[in-house]
Amino acid sequence: MTPGMFFDPYAAVIVIGGTAVAAMLRTRADDLGRALRALATLPRRRFSADPLLEQIASLSRIAQRHGAVALDRSVIADADLATAITMIVDGEGAEAVAEELRRRRRARAERHAAAADAWSAMAEAAPAMGMVGTLVGLVAMFTQMSDPRAIGQAMAVALLATLYGALLANLVALPIAARLRAAGRIEASERARIEAPVAELAAREAPRACRPVSFSPVREDVA
């Protein structure tokens, strides 16, 4: 028994190609592209809000000493935090800043879920494509019963297609979907931690409302 016995190009094309076509038909193009790009994030460490919290504390000290305008010169790599600081510099209130962070967090979670759903769709399609390959192999076998070599090749396609579908679903697509969902949940939970300190900074640096000026009536002496 050699590893080459378990490779058949026809079965691989049917299962992998069919799964790819099914994924393209079931998933929007941008979500499918996001699902493929998400593979690059799998080796990374899980997202942590601790560096952002440290940066927020540093920004808060800068604002205390030099005012909120000084924050405009800060270098902020995180897009969500950079947007929130820009709003604070522009004089937005704490509720508006917190709501924008919540909106961006929800949108990010939806994008992560869409990428995971795309891989789940591939996991659902792969075994079905394996059965398609099995049926194709059986049809080829029954139509070439007079040729023993053709029967063996067709039977290999039928059996290996089922094997490829099961492996692609359970060892590739489903684990990727599970890991993406877990990473998305962790990032959403961690990003929720930055909302309160950023809102506190916005509340402290928001422009104070101008006090109304009272005018005393001018007396005119009547001659």
Short mmCIF file of C-alpha atoms in Angstrom, two decimals, residues 42 46 119-120 123 166-182:
data_model
loop_
_atom_site.label_atom_id
_atom_site.label_comp_id
_atom_site.label_asym_id
_atom_site.label_seq_id
_atom_site.Cartn_x
_atom_site.Cartn_y
_atom_site.Cartn_z
CA LEU A 42 -5.45 31.78 11.70
CA ARG A 46 -6.00 35.92 19.58
CA TRP A 119 -16.43 27.87 5.28
CA SER A 120 -19.42 26.16 6.87
CA ALA A 123 -18.19 21.89 4.73
CA ALA A 166 -15.37 13.62 4.07
CA LEU A 167 -11.77 14.77 4.60
CA LEU A 168 -12.35 18.20 3.06
CA ALA A 169 -15.41 18.78 5.22
CA ASN A 170 -14.17 17.46 8.57
CA LEU A 171 -10.44 18.17 8.47
CA VAL A 172 -10.37 21.46 6.55
CA ALA A 173 -13.59 23.45 6.21
CA LEU A 174 -15.26 22.75 9.57
CA PRO A 175 -12.13 23.38 11.69
CA ILE A 176 -11.48 26.65 9.84
CA ALA A 177 -15.07 27.78 10.37
CA ALA A 178 -14.91 26.89 14.07
CA ARG A 179 -11.64 28.76 14.59
CA LEU A 180 -12.89 31.84 12.76
CA ARG A 181 -16.05 31.92 14.87
CA ALA A 182 -14.05 31.58 18.08
#
